[in-house]
Short mmCIF file of C-alpha atoms (C1' of nucleotides) in Angstrom, two decimals:
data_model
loop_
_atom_site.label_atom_id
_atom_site.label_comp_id
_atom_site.label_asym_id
_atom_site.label_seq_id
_atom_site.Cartn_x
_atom_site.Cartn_y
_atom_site.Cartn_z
CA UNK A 1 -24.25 30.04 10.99
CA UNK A 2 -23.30 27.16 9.19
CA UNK A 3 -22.57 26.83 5.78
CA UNK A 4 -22.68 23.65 3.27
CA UNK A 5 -19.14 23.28 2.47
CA UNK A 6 -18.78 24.58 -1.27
CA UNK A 7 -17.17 22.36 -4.05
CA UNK A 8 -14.22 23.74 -4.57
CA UNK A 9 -12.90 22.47 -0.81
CA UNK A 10 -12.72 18.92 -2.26
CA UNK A 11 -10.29 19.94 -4.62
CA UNK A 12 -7.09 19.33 -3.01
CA UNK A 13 -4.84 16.52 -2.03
CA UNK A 14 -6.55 13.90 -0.01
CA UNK A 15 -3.52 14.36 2.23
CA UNK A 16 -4.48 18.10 3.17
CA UNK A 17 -8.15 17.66 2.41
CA UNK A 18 -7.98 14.85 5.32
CA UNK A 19 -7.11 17.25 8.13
CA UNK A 20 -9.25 20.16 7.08
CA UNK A 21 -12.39 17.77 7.57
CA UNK A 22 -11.73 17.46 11.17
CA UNK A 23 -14.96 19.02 12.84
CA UNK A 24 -16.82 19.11 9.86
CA UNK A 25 -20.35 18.14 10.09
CA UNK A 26 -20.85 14.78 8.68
CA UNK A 27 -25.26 15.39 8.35
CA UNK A 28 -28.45 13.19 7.13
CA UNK A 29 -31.35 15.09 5.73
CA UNK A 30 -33.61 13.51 8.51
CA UNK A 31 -31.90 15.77 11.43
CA UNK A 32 -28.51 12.90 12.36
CA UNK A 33 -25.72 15.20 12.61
CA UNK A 34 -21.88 14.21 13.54
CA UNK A 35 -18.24 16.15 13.81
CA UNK A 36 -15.40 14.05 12.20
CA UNK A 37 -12.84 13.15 14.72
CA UNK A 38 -10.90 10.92 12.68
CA UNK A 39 -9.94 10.33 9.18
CA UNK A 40 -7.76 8.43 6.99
CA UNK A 41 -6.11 9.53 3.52
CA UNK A 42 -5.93 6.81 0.61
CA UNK A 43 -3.87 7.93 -2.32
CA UNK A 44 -4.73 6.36 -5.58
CA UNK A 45 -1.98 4.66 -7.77
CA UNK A 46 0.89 6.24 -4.95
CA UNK A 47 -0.86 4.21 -2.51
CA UNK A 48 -0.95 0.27 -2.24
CA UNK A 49 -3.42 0.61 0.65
CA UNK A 50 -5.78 2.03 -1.54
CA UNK A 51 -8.83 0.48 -3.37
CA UNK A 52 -7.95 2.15 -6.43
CA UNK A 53 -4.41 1.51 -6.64
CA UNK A 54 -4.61 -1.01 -9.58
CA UNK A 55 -6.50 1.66 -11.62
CA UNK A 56 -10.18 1.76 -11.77
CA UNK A 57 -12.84 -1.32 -11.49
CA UNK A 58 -16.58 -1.07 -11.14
CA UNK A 59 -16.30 -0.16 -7.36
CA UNK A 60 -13.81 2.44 -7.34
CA UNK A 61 -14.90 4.68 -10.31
CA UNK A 62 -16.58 7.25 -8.26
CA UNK A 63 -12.96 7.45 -6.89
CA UNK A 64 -11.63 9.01 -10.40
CA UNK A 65 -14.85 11.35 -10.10
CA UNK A 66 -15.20 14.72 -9.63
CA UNK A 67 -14.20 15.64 -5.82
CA UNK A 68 -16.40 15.87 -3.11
CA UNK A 69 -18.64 13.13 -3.87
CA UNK A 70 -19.38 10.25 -1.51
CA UNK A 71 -17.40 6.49 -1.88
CA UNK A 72 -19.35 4.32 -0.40
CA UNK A 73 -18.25 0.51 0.12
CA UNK A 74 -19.16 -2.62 2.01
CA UNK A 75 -16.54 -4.95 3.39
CA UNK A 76 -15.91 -7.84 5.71
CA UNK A 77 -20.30 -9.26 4.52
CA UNK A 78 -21.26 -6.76 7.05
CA UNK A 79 -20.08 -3.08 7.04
CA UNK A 80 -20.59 -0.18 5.27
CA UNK A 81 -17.91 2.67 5.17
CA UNK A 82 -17.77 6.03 3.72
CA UNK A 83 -15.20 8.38 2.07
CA UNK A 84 -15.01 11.98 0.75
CA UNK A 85 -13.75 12.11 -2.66
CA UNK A 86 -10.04 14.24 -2.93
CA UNK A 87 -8.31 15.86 -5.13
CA UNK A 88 -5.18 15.95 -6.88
CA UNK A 89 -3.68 12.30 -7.51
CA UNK A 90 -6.77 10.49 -8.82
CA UNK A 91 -8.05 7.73 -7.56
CA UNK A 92 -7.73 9.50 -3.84
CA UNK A 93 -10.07 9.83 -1.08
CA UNK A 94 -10.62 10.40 2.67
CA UNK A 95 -11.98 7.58 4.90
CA UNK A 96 -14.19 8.72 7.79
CA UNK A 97 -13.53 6.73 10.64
CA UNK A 98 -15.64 8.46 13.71
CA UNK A 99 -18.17 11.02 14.32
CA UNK A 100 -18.96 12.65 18.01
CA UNK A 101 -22.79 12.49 17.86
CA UNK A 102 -24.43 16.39 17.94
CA UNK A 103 -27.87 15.92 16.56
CA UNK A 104 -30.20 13.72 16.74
CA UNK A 105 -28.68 12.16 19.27
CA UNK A 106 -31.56 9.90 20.15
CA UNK A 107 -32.38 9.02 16.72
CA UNK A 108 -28.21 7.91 16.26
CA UNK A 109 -28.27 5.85 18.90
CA UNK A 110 -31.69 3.95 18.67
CA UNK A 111 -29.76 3.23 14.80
CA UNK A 112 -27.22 1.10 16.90
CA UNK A 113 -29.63 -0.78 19.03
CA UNK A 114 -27.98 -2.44 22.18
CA UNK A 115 -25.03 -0.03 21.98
CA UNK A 116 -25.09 1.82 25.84
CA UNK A 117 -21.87 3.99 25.45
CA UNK A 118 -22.18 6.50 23.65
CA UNK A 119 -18.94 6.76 22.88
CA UNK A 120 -19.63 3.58 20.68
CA UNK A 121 -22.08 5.04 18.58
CA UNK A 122 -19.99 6.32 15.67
CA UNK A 123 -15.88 5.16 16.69
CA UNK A 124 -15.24 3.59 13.56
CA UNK A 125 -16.04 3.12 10.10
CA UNK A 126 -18.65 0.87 9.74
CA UNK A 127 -20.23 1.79 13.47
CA UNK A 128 -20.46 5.44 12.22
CA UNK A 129 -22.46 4.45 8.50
CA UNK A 130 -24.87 2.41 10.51
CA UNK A 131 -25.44 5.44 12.99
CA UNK A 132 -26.18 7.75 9.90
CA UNK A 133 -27.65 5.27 8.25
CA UNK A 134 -25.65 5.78 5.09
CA UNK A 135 -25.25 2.93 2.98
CA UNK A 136 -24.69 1.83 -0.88
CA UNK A 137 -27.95 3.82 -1.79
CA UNK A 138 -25.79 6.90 -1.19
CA UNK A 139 -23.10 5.95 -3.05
CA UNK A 140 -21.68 8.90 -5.27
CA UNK A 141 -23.80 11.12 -3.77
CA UNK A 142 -22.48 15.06 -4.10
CA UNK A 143 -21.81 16.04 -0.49
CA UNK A 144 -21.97 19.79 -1.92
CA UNK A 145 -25.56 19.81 -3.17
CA UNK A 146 -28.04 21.37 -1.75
CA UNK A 147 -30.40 18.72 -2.52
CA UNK A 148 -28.17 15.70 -1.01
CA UNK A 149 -29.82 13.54 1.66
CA UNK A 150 -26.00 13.38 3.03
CA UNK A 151 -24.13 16.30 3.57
CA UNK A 152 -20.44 18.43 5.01
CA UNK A 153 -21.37 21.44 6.83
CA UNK A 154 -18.75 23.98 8.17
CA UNK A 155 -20.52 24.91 11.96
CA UNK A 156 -17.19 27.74 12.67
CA UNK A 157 -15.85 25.05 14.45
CA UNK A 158 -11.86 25.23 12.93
CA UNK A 159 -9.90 21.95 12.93
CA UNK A 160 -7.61 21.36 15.34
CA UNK A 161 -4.60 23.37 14.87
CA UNK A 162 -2.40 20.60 15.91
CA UNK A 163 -3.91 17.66 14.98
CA UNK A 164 -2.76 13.97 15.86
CA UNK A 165 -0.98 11.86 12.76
CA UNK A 166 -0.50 8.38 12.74
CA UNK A 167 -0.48 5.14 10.92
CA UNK A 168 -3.55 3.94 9.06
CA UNK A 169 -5.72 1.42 10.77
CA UNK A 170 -6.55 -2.14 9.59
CA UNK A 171 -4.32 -2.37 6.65
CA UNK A 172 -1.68 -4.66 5.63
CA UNK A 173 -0.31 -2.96 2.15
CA UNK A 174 1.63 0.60 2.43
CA UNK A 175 0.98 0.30 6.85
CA UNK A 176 3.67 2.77 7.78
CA UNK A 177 2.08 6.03 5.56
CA UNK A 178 1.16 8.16 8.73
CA UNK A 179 -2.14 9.06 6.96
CA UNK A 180 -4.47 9.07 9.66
CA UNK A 181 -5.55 12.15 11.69
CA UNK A 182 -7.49 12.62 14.73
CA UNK A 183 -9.13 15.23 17.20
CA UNK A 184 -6.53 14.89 19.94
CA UNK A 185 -8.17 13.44 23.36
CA UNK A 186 -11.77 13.05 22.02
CA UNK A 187 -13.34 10.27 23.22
CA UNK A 188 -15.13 8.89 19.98
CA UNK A 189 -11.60 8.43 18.22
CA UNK A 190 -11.67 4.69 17.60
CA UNK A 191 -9.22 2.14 17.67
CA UNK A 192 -8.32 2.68 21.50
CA UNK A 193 -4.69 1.65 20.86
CA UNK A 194 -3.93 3.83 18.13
CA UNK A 195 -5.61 6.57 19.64
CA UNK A 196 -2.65 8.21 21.62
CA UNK A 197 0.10 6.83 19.20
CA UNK A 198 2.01 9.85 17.88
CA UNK A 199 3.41 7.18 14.61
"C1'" DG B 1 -15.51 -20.04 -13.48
"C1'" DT B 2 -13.30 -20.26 -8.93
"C1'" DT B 3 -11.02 -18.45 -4.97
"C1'" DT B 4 -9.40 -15.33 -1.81
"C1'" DC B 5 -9.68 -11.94 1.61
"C1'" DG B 6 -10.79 -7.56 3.21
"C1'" DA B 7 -9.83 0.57 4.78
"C1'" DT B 8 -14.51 -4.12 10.81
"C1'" DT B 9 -17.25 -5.23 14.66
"C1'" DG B 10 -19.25 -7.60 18.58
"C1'" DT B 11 -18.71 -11.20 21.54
"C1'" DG B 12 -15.99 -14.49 24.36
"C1'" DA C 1 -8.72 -14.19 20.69
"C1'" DC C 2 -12.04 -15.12 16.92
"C1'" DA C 3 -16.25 -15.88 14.16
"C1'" DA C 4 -19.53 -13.52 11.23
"C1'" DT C 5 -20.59 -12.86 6.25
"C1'" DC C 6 -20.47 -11.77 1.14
"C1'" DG C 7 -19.10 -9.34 -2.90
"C1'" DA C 8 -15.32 -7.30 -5.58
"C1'" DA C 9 -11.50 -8.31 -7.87
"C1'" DA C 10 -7.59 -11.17 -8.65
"C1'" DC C 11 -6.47 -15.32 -10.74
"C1'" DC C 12 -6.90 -19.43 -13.72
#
DNA sequence: GTTTCGATTGTG
DNA sequence: ACAATCGAAACC
């Protein structure tokens, strides 16, 4: 039976909290349903990577929120990406870099039209937003609610006991933190390269 | 007010 | 290997 995962989980260092959400359902209200395989902690003012290391603007507020709500950014003129709220150090937060698709799987890919694998349906940041169809409109939104159009669902599925860590992805600042964690051997990690890359 | 460049992706 | 594409934030 699954269970909407309760507030207090949020509340812990985005560097723990980053693990735990490995097989987490990632869901929309409309049915779309996803497992995190891969994640990324960002670490507020410890963390030169991070959007919120110079303290907070406009953009990153939600950042020095309450945990658990959703940070919501677009990047490059084209991409959305989404991040759990942490914890601890302010200004942190977890990066969700790739689903596995679980439900509706038809409805998920027909949101990336002219995608045939479907291993390319939700490996990577801005692939996986488009496939949920999450965007700026959900933006702060409180993944605990009952109410919330998106949500993080605990199916019994545990993380992975032994979970891969390795260097962030597509940074320049603060590149060798190892504080990126993936489902070992799953197919929708993204970043091909990085994907067997023990550091 | 102006400029830079990015927590990426799809195509070549 | 590289263009696409635009807003946030750094800088003047």
């Amino acid at each position: 039976m699954p269970r909407l995962l309760p507030r207090h989980f949020y509340d812990q260092d985005a560097r723990a909290l980053a693990p735990a959400l490995l097989n987490k359902i990632l869901s929309n209200a409309d049915g779309r349903q996803g497992r995190i395989v891969e994640v990324e902690a960002y670490c507020g003012a410890e963390d030169a990577a991070a959007h919120s290391y110079r303290g907070p603007t406009p953009r990153t507020a939600v950042m020095f929120g309450p945990p658990g709500q959703l940070y919501v950014y677009f990047v490059y003129g084209l991409h959305w990406a989404a991040n759990v709220v942490a914890g601890g150090l302010p200004g942190s937060a977890v990066l969700i870099r790739a689903l596995e698709p679980v439900s509706d799987i038809e409805v998920l890919r027909k949101a990336r039209p002219g995608i045939s694998r479907p291993t390319l349906i939700a490996s990577g940041p801005g692939r996986l937003t488009k496939a949920m169809g999450i965007t700026g409109d959900d933006n702060r939104t409180d993944l605990s609610s009952p109410s919330a159009r998106i949500q993080l669902w605990d199916d019994g599925v545990d993380p992975p006991s032994r979970p891969v860590q390795s260097r962030r992805v597509g940074i320049t600042r603060a590149a060798d933190e190892p504080w990126r964690w993936h489902v070992e051997g799953n197919a929708h990690v993204s970043h091909r390269s990085a994907r067997q890359k023990k550091e």
